[in-house]
Coordinates of C-alpha atoms and ligand atoms in Angstrom, one line a residue:
M1 CA 12.4 104.0 140.5
I2 CA 13.6 102.2 137.4
K3 CA 12.0 103.4 134.2
N4 CA 11.5 102.0 130.7
G5 CA 13.2 98.6 131.2
K6 CA 12.0 95.3 130.0
I7 CA 11.2 93.1 133.0
V8 CA 12.0 89.4 132.7
T9 CA 10.5 86.9 135.2
A10 CA 10.4 83.1 135.1
T11 CA 7.2 83.3 133.1
D12 CA 6.8 86.8 131.5
I13 CA 8.6 89.6 129.6
F14 CA 6.9 93.0 129.8
K15 CA 7.8 96.7 129.8
A16 CA 7.0 98.5 133.1
D17 CA 8.5 101.0 135.5
I18 CA 9.5 99.6 138.9
G19 CA 8.8 101.6 142.0
I20 CA 11.1 100.8 144.9
N21 CA 10.6 101.8 148.6
N22 CA 12.4 100.6 151.7
G23 CA 14.4 98.0 149.9
K24 CA 11.3 96.3 148.4
V25 CA 9.6 96.5 145.0
E26 CA 6.5 98.6 145.8
A27 CA 4.7 98.6 142.5
L28 CA 5.0 97.9 138.7
G29 CA 3.3 100.3 136.3
K30 CA 3.9 103.6 134.6
F31 CA 5.1 106.3 137.0
D32 CA 6.4 109.9 137.1
G33 CA 9.2 110.6 139.5
T34 CA 12.5 112.3 139.9
E35 CA 14.8 109.8 141.5
S36 CA 15.0 107.3 138.7
I37 CA 17.3 105.1 136.6
D38 CA 16.5 105.0 132.9
A39 CA 16.7 101.4 131.7
E40 CA 15.6 102.0 128.1
G41 CA 16.9 99.1 125.9
K42 CA 17.9 97.0 128.9
L43 CA 16.5 93.9 130.5
I44 CA 15.7 93.9 134.2
L45 CA 16.2 90.5 135.8
P46 CA 15.6 89.4 139.4
G47 CA 19.0 89.4 141.2
G48 CA 20.8 86.1 140.7
I49 CA 20.9 83.6 143.6
D50 CA 23.9 81.3 143.8
V51 CA 23.1 78.5 146.1
H52 CA 26.5 76.8 146.0
T53 CA 29.5 78.8 147.1
H54 CA 32.6 78.2 149.2
L55 CA 34.0 81.5 150.5
D56 CA 36.9 81.5 153.0
M57 CA 36.6 77.7 153.3
P58 CA 39.4 75.6 154.8
F59 CA 39.8 72.8 152.4
M60 CA 42.5 70.2 151.4
G61 CA 45.2 71.9 153.5
T62 CA 44.5 75.4 152.4
T63 CA 41.7 78.0 152.3
S64 CA 39.6 79.1 149.3
S65 CA 41.0 82.5 148.2
D66 CA 37.8 84.6 148.2
D67 CA 36.5 85.7 151.5
F68 CA 32.9 87.0 152.0
E69 CA 33.9 90.5 151.0
T70 CA 35.9 89.9 147.8
G71 CA 33.6 87.0 146.8
T72 CA 30.4 88.8 147.3
I73 CA 31.7 91.9 145.4
A74 CA 32.6 89.6 142.5
A75 CA 29.2 88.0 142.7
A76 CA 27.5 91.5 142.5
F77 CA 29.5 92.4 139.4
G78 CA 28.1 89.3 137.8
G79 CA 24.5 90.0 138.7
T80 CA 24.3 87.8 141.8
T81 CA 22.6 89.5 144.8
S82 CA 22.3 86.5 147.2
I83 CA 24.3 83.4 148.0
I84 CA 24.0 80.3 150.1
D85 CA 27.4 79.3 151.3
F86 CA 28.3 76.0 153.0
V87 CA 29.3 75.8 156.7
V88 CA 31.6 72.8 156.7
Q89 CA 31.6 71.2 160.2
P90 CA 35.2 70.8 161.4
A91 CA 35.9 67.4 162.8
G92 CA 34.6 67.0 166.3
E93 CA 32.9 70.4 166.4
T94 CA 29.2 70.9 167.2
L95 CA 27.0 72.2 164.5
S96 CA 26.3 75.3 166.6
N97 CA 30.0 76.1 167.0
S98 CA 30.6 75.4 163.3
L99 CA 27.8 77.9 162.4
S100 CA 29.4 80.5 164.7
I101 CA 32.7 80.2 162.8
W102 CA 30.9 80.9 159.5
E103 CA 28.7 83.7 161.0
A104 CA 31.9 85.5 161.9
K105 CA 33.3 85.1 158.4
A106 CA 30.1 86.2 156.8
K107 CA 30.0 89.6 158.6
R108 CA 32.1 90.8 155.6
S109 CA 29.4 89.9 153.1
C110 CA 28.2 92.7 150.8
I111 CA 25.1 90.9 149.6
D112 CA 22.5 88.8 151.5
Y113 CA 23.6 85.3 152.4
G114 CA 22.3 82.1 153.9
F115 CA 24.0 78.9 154.9
H116 CA 23.7 75.2 154.3
M117 CA 25.1 73.0 157.0
A118 CA 27.6 70.4 155.7
M119 CA 27.6 67.7 158.3
T120 CA 30.8 65.7 158.4
D121 CA 30.3 64.0 161.8
I122 CA 27.0 62.2 162.1
N123 CA 26.1 61.1 165.6
D124 CA 23.1 61.3 168.0
S125 CA 24.1 64.7 169.2
T126 CA 24.6 66.3 165.7
I127 CA 21.4 64.7 164.5
E128 CA 19.7 66.3 167.5
E129 CA 21.2 69.7 166.7
M130 CA 19.6 69.7 163.3
G131 CA 16.4 71.0 164.9
E132 CA 18.2 74.0 166.3
M133 CA 19.7 74.7 162.9
V134 CA 16.3 74.8 161.3
E135 CA 15.0 77.2 164.0
R136 CA 18.0 79.4 163.2
G137 CA 17.1 79.5 159.5
I138 CA 19.4 76.8 158.2
T139 CA 17.0 74.6 156.4
S140 CA 19.3 72.4 154.3
F141 CA 22.0 69.9 155.2
K142 CA 24.7 68.7 152.9
L143 CA 26.4 65.3 153.1
F144 CA 29.5 64.2 151.2
M145 CA 29.6 60.8 149.7
A146 CA 33.2 61.4 148.6
Y147 CA 36.4 63.0 150.2
K148 CA 37.9 60.6 152.8
E149 CA 37.9 63.2 155.5
Y150 CA 34.2 64.2 155.2
M151 CA 32.4 61.3 153.6
C152 CA 29.3 59.5 155.2
D153 CA 28.2 56.0 154.9
D154 CA 24.7 55.0 153.9
S155 CA 23.6 54.5 157.5
S156 CA 24.5 58.1 158.4
I157 CA 22.8 59.4 155.2
L158 CA 19.6 57.5 156.2
K159 CA 19.7 59.0 159.7
V160 CA 20.0 62.5 158.4
L161 CA 17.3 61.9 155.8
E162 CA 14.9 60.7 158.5
K163 CA 15.6 63.7 160.8
A164 CA 15.3 66.1 157.8
K165 CA 12.0 64.7 157.0
D166 CA 10.7 65.4 160.5
L167 CA 12.0 69.0 160.2
S168 CA 10.9 69.6 156.5
A169 CA 14.5 70.3 155.7
L170 CA 16.3 69.5 152.5
V171 CA 19.2 67.0 152.3
M172 CA 21.8 67.8 149.6
V173 CA 24.5 65.4 148.5
H174 CA 27.9 65.6 146.9
A175 CA 27.3 62.4 145.0
E176 CA 30.4 60.5 144.0
N177 CA 31.4 57.1 145.3
G178 CA 34.3 57.9 147.6
E179 CA 35.6 54.3 147.8
M180 CA 35.7 53.9 144.0
I181 CA 37.7 57.2 143.9
D182 CA 40.0 56.2 146.6
L183 CA 40.8 52.8 145.0
T184 CA 41.3 54.3 141.6
T185 CA 43.5 57.1 142.9
K186 CA 45.8 54.7 144.7
K187 CA 46.1 52.6 141.6
L188 CA 47.0 55.6 139.4
L189 CA 49.5 56.9 141.9
S190 CA 51.2 53.5 142.2
Q191 CA 51.6 53.4 138.4
G192 CA 53.4 56.7 138.6
K193 CA 50.4 58.6 137.1
T194 CA 50.7 61.5 139.4
G195 CA 50.0 64.6 137.2
A196 CA 46.9 66.8 137.3
R197 CA 45.5 65.2 134.1
Y198 CA 45.0 61.9 135.9
H199 CA 42.4 63.5 138.3
Q200 CA 39.7 62.8 135.7
Y201 CA 40.4 59.1 135.7
A202 CA 40.3 58.9 139.5
H203 CA 36.8 60.3 139.4
P204 CA 35.1 58.3 136.6
A205 CA 31.5 59.1 135.6
I206 CA 30.4 55.7 136.9
A207 CA 31.4 56.8 140.4
E208 CA 29.0 59.7 140.1
E209 CA 26.2 57.8 138.5
E210 CA 26.4 55.1 141.2
A211 CA 26.3 57.6 144.0
V212 CA 23.4 59.6 142.5
G213 CA 21.4 56.4 142.1
R214 CA 22.1 55.4 145.6
A215 CA 21.3 58.8 147.1
I216 CA 18.0 58.8 145.3
A217 CA 17.2 55.3 146.5
L218 CA 18.0 56.2 150.1
A219 CA 15.7 59.3 149.9
E220 CA 13.0 57.3 148.2
L221 CA 13.0 54.8 151.0
I222 CA 12.5 57.5 153.6
S223 CA 10.0 59.4 151.3
T224 CA 11.8 62.7 151.6
P225 CA 13.2 65.0 148.9
I226 CA 16.9 65.1 147.9
Y227 CA 19.0 67.6 146.1
I228 CA 22.1 66.6 144.0
V229 CA 24.8 69.3 143.9
H230 CA 27.1 69.9 140.9
L231 CA 25.8 67.1 138.7
S232 CA 28.3 66.8 135.8
C233 CA 27.4 63.9 133.5
A234 CA 24.7 62.3 131.4
G235 CA 24.6 59.0 133.3
A236 CA 23.9 60.9 136.6
L237 CA 21.2 63.0 134.9
E238 CA 19.6 59.8 133.6
M239 CA 19.3 58.6 137.2
V240 CA 17.6 61.9 138.2
R241 CA 15.3 61.8 135.1
R242 CA 14.1 58.3 135.8
A243 CA 13.5 59.0 139.5
R244 CA 11.5 62.1 138.7
A245 CA 9.5 60.2 136.1
R246 CA 8.4 57.8 138.9
G247 CA 7.5 60.7 141.2
V248 CA 10.5 60.9 143.4
K249 CA 11.2 64.4 144.6
V250 CA 14.8 64.7 143.5
F251 CA 16.2 68.0 142.5
A252 CA 19.6 68.7 140.9
E253 CA 21.8 71.5 139.9
T254 CA 24.6 71.7 137.5
C255 CA 27.3 74.5 137.0
P256 CA 28.6 76.5 134.0
Q257 CA 31.9 74.6 134.0
Y258 CA 30.0 71.3 133.3
L259 CA 27.9 73.0 130.5
L260 CA 30.8 74.7 128.8
L261 CA 34.1 72.9 129.4
D262 CA 35.2 69.4 128.7
V263 CA 38.1 66.9 129.4
K264 CA 40.2 68.5 126.7
K265 CA 41.2 71.0 129.3
Y266 CA 43.2 68.3 131.1
E267 CA 45.5 68.2 128.1
D268 CA 46.6 71.8 128.8
P269 CA 50.4 71.2 128.9
F270 CA 51.0 74.0 131.3
E271 CA 48.2 74.2 133.9
P272 CA 45.7 71.3 133.9
S273 CA 45.4 71.8 137.7
K274 CA 43.3 74.9 136.9
Y275 CA 40.5 72.5 136.0
V276 CA 40.9 70.1 138.9
M277 CA 37.4 70.0 140.5
S278 CA 35.1 67.2 141.7
P279 CA 33.3 65.9 139.9
P280 CA 35.8 66.5 137.0
L281 CA 35.1 67.9 133.5
R282 CA 33.5 65.2 131.3
E283 CA 33.6 64.1 127.6
R284 CA 32.1 66.7 125.3
W285 CA 29.0 64.7 124.4
N286 CA 27.7 65.1 128.0
L287 CA 27.4 68.8 127.6
D288 CA 24.5 68.8 125.2
V289 CA 22.7 66.3 127.4
L290 CA 23.0 68.6 130.4
W291 CA 21.7 71.6 128.4
R292 CA 18.7 69.5 127.4
G293 CA 18.2 68.6 131.0
L294 CA 18.0 72.3 131.9
S295 CA 15.6 73.0 129.2
S296 CA 13.3 70.1 130.0
G297 CA 13.3 70.8 133.7
D298 CA 15.1 67.6 134.9
L299 CA 17.8 70.0 136.1
Q300 CA 16.3 72.9 138.0
V301 CA 19.2 75.1 139.1
V302 CA 22.6 76.4 137.8
S303 CA 24.9 77.3 140.7
T304 CA 28.6 77.9 140.5
D305 CA 30.3 75.7 143.2
H306 CA 32.7 78.7 143.4
A307 CA 35.8 77.3 145.1
P308 CA 38.6 79.6 144.0
F309 CA 42.3 79.0 144.6
F310 CA 45.4 80.7 143.4
M311 CA 47.7 78.8 141.1
R312 CA 50.3 78.7 143.9
Q313 CA 47.7 76.8 146.0
K314 CA 47.0 74.4 143.1
E315 CA 50.7 73.7 143.1
M316 CA 50.4 71.8 146.4
G317 CA 49.5 68.9 144.2
K318 CA 52.4 69.2 141.8
K319 CA 53.7 65.8 142.6
N320 CA 50.4 64.1 143.4
F321 CA 47.1 65.1 141.7
S322 CA 45.1 64.0 144.7
K323 CA 46.6 66.8 146.8
I324 CA 45.5 69.6 144.4
P325 CA 42.8 71.7 146.1
N326 CA 39.6 70.9 144.2
G327 CA 37.6 73.7 142.7
V328 CA 37.2 76.5 140.2
P329 CA 36.2 80.2 140.5
G330 CA 32.9 81.2 138.9
I331 CA 30.8 83.3 141.2
E332 CA 31.1 86.3 138.8
T333 CA 30.7 84.7 135.4
R334 CA 27.5 82.5 135.9
I335 CA 24.8 84.9 134.5
P336 CA 26.9 86.3 131.6
L337 CA 27.8 82.8 130.6
M338 CA 24.3 81.4 130.9
Y339 CA 22.9 84.4 128.9
S340 CA 25.6 84.3 126.2
E341 CA 26.0 80.6 125.8
G342 CA 22.5 79.6 126.9
V343 CA 20.0 82.2 125.8
R344 CA 21.8 83.6 122.8
R345 CA 22.6 80.2 121.4
G346 CA 19.0 79.1 121.8
R347 CA 19.7 76.3 124.4
I348 CA 17.4 77.9 127.0
S349 CA 14.9 80.7 126.9
L350 CA 15.3 84.0 128.7
N351 CA 12.5 83.0 131.1
Q352 CA 14.4 79.8 131.8
L353 CA 17.6 81.7 132.6
V354 CA 15.6 83.6 135.3
E355 CA 14.0 80.4 136.5
I356 CA 17.3 78.4 136.9
C357 CA 19.5 81.3 138.2
S358 CA 17.1 82.9 140.5
T359 CA 13.4 81.9 140.9
A360 CA 13.9 78.1 141.4
P361 CA 16.8 78.6 143.8
A362 CA 14.6 80.9 145.9
K363 CA 11.7 78.5 145.9
L364 CA 13.7 75.4 146.6
M365 CA 15.8 76.9 149.3
G366 CA 12.9 78.6 151.2
M367 CA 13.5 82.3 150.3
P368 CA 10.0 83.6 149.2
Q369 CA 11.1 87.2 149.3
K370 CA 13.7 86.6 146.6
G371 CA 13.9 85.4 143.0
M372 CA 11.1 87.5 141.5
I373 CA 10.1 91.0 140.5
A374 CA 6.7 91.6 142.1
P375 CA 5.2 94.0 144.7
G376 CA 6.5 93.0 148.1
S377 CA 9.6 91.2 146.9
D378 CA 13.1 92.3 147.8
A379 CA 14.3 94.9 145.3
D380 CA 17.2 92.8 144.1
L381 CA 17.5 93.7 140.4
V382 CA 20.0 93.4 137.6
I383 CA 19.9 95.9 134.8
F384 CA 21.3 93.8 132.0
D385 CA 22.6 95.1 128.6
P386 CA 21.9 92.2 126.2
D387 CA 24.3 93.6 123.6
K388 CA 27.3 94.4 125.8
E389 CA 30.4 92.4 124.8
V390 CA 33.0 91.5 127.3
T391 CA 36.1 89.4 127.0
L392 CA 36.5 87.4 130.2
S393 CA 39.9 87.5 131.8
H394 CA 41.0 87.2 135.4
E395 CA 42.4 90.7 134.9
N396 CA 39.0 92.3 134.5
L397 CA 37.1 90.1 136.8
H398 CA 36.9 90.7 140.6
Q399 CA 37.2 87.2 142.0
R400 CA 40.4 86.9 144.2
T401 CA 42.4 84.5 142.2
D402 CA 44.9 84.6 139.3
Y403 CA 42.9 82.7 136.7
T404 CA 39.5 82.0 135.3
P405 CA 38.7 78.8 133.4
Y406 CA 37.1 81.1 130.7
E407 CA 40.2 83.2 130.0
G408 CA 39.8 85.0 126.6
M409 CA 36.2 83.9 126.0
S410 CA 33.9 86.6 124.6
V411 CA 30.4 86.9 126.1
V412 CA 27.6 89.1 124.7
G413 CA 25.2 90.4 127.4
Y414 CA 26.4 91.7 130.8
P415 CA 25.0 93.4 133.9
V416 CA 25.5 97.1 133.8
K417 CA 23.8 98.1 137.1
V418 CA 23.1 95.8 140.0
I419 CA 20.8 96.7 142.9
A420 CA 20.3 94.8 146.1
N421 CA 17.6 95.6 148.6
G422 CA 17.0 98.8 146.7
E423 CA 20.7 99.9 146.9
L424 CA 22.9 100.4 143.9
L425 CA 25.9 98.1 144.3
V426 CA 27.4 98.1 140.8
D427 CA 27.3 100.9 138.3
N428 CA 29.0 100.5 134.9
G429 CA 32.0 98.6 136.1
E430 CA 32.4 100.3 139.5
F431 CA 31.4 98.9 142.9
V432 CA 29.5 101.8 144.5
G433 CA 27.7 100.0 147.3
E434 CA 28.5 99.9 151.0
K435 CA 30.7 97.0 152.0
K436 CA 29.7 94.5 154.7
R437 CA 26.0 95.4 154.2
G438 CA 24.7 91.9 153.5
K439 CA 22.1 90.4 155.9
F440 CA 21.7 86.8 156.9
I441 CA 18.7 85.2 155.2
R442 CA 16.7 83.1 157.7
R443 CA 15.3 80.5 155.4
E444 CA 12.0 78.8 155.6
P445 CA 11.5 75.1 155.1
C446 CA 12.2 74.4 151.4
N447 CA 9.2 75.0 149.1
I448 CA 9.4 71.7 147.3
A449 CA 5.9 72.0 146.1
G450 CA 7.0 75.0 144.1
G451 CA 9.8 73.2 142.4
R452 CA 9.3 71.9 138.9
Ligands
LIG1 O1 35.9 70.6 143.3 C1 35.0 71.1 144.1 N1 33.8 70.9 143.8 N2 35.4 71.8 145.2 C2 34.6 72.3 146.1 C3 34.1 71.4 147.2 C4 33.0 70.6 146.6 O2 33.1 69.4 146.4 O3 31.9 71.1 146.4
LIG2 ZN1 31.1 68.8 146.2
LIG3 ZN1 30.9 72.7 146.4

């Protein structure tokens, strides 16, 4: 039982005790009982759901540095109790074998997890296999419109959209125009512009805007929903906003890095490679536009795109920015940052924080047992101290990497106890949960009707 806390859902804030039994919320009300946690003065949020992570992912000649154990422990410290990670189909592999590879990695997970299937090889046989994936609880498929080794052409995207429509599955896209990026990269390198700071110019906003517009048009033709991952700039958001205004079911996420950091980071004289991610950081004026998109509902989700690397891995691109493994760590810092920089600064409400970090991800990704605090839902709960001040540093975070893009930044508001399926995982800075306890989430078709 958790007593005296202030429960926050996507729609309400109220004081009640929470009765927990068998890993589920049994009742909300006023109870007596011995086995209880006192949450007086604290907020109780539904466990965070991060629908975009890359744990133990082979990528750009190396592997992301958090595995399912270290990454999910870090997630729990930051108030995230479920993730959806991307299976990335290795070239020539079946979807079924690709899934088996990720199932083996995920046995180490300390929190519940699901998978999206990132298809890199679209042919009759992989299209056919999509049905088996849905039966096995993988109800979303991701396509890359960039990265030479993974990217799909429009004809492949259309085939996947058609099959996904038959299966009530959701197609997600990394929307950047890969050909534009390739051409620009070659030009920059041939001019001797090889340093990490040139990454931003190789990935101009127009390449994202074009790809978002095209992905939406393809989905509109097939009359099936589409989900844009890691949207980073105002032009791309405008594409989403216009499509939603004409009734297209397009959904989009952004990430804390695009809401809080800007291109100035590429001027860091020592380590601009820390901030090499795709899409890249944008000009500062975009940030307010993204915050407004979250508050208006044109952006529905904040995920992390957690793709951590050590600085020694980033050095692989010392002489050529296009060889720097793309990605930043962030699985642990999402909720504290969104509370401190979002809620406390009046950019989003407390209910919206819950909506975009937990409730909407659960609805959109077909996890009706998650994302809320209600009788029958999974007892995934974050006891959050709204006044706790923490200075973020890779030294006090638990992500397995040697930097955070938020080094030295102070946040106010932090999880103090984190409970997953009724089990206490994090207690005042200690991981007290069992390891490898996470269960696979067999997802239902995506509840698009429930999306805003
Ligand atoms: O830079 C990024 N985003 N790295 C991870 C892979 C991806 O594109 O999501
Ligand atoms: Zn991506
Ligand atoms: Zn990603």
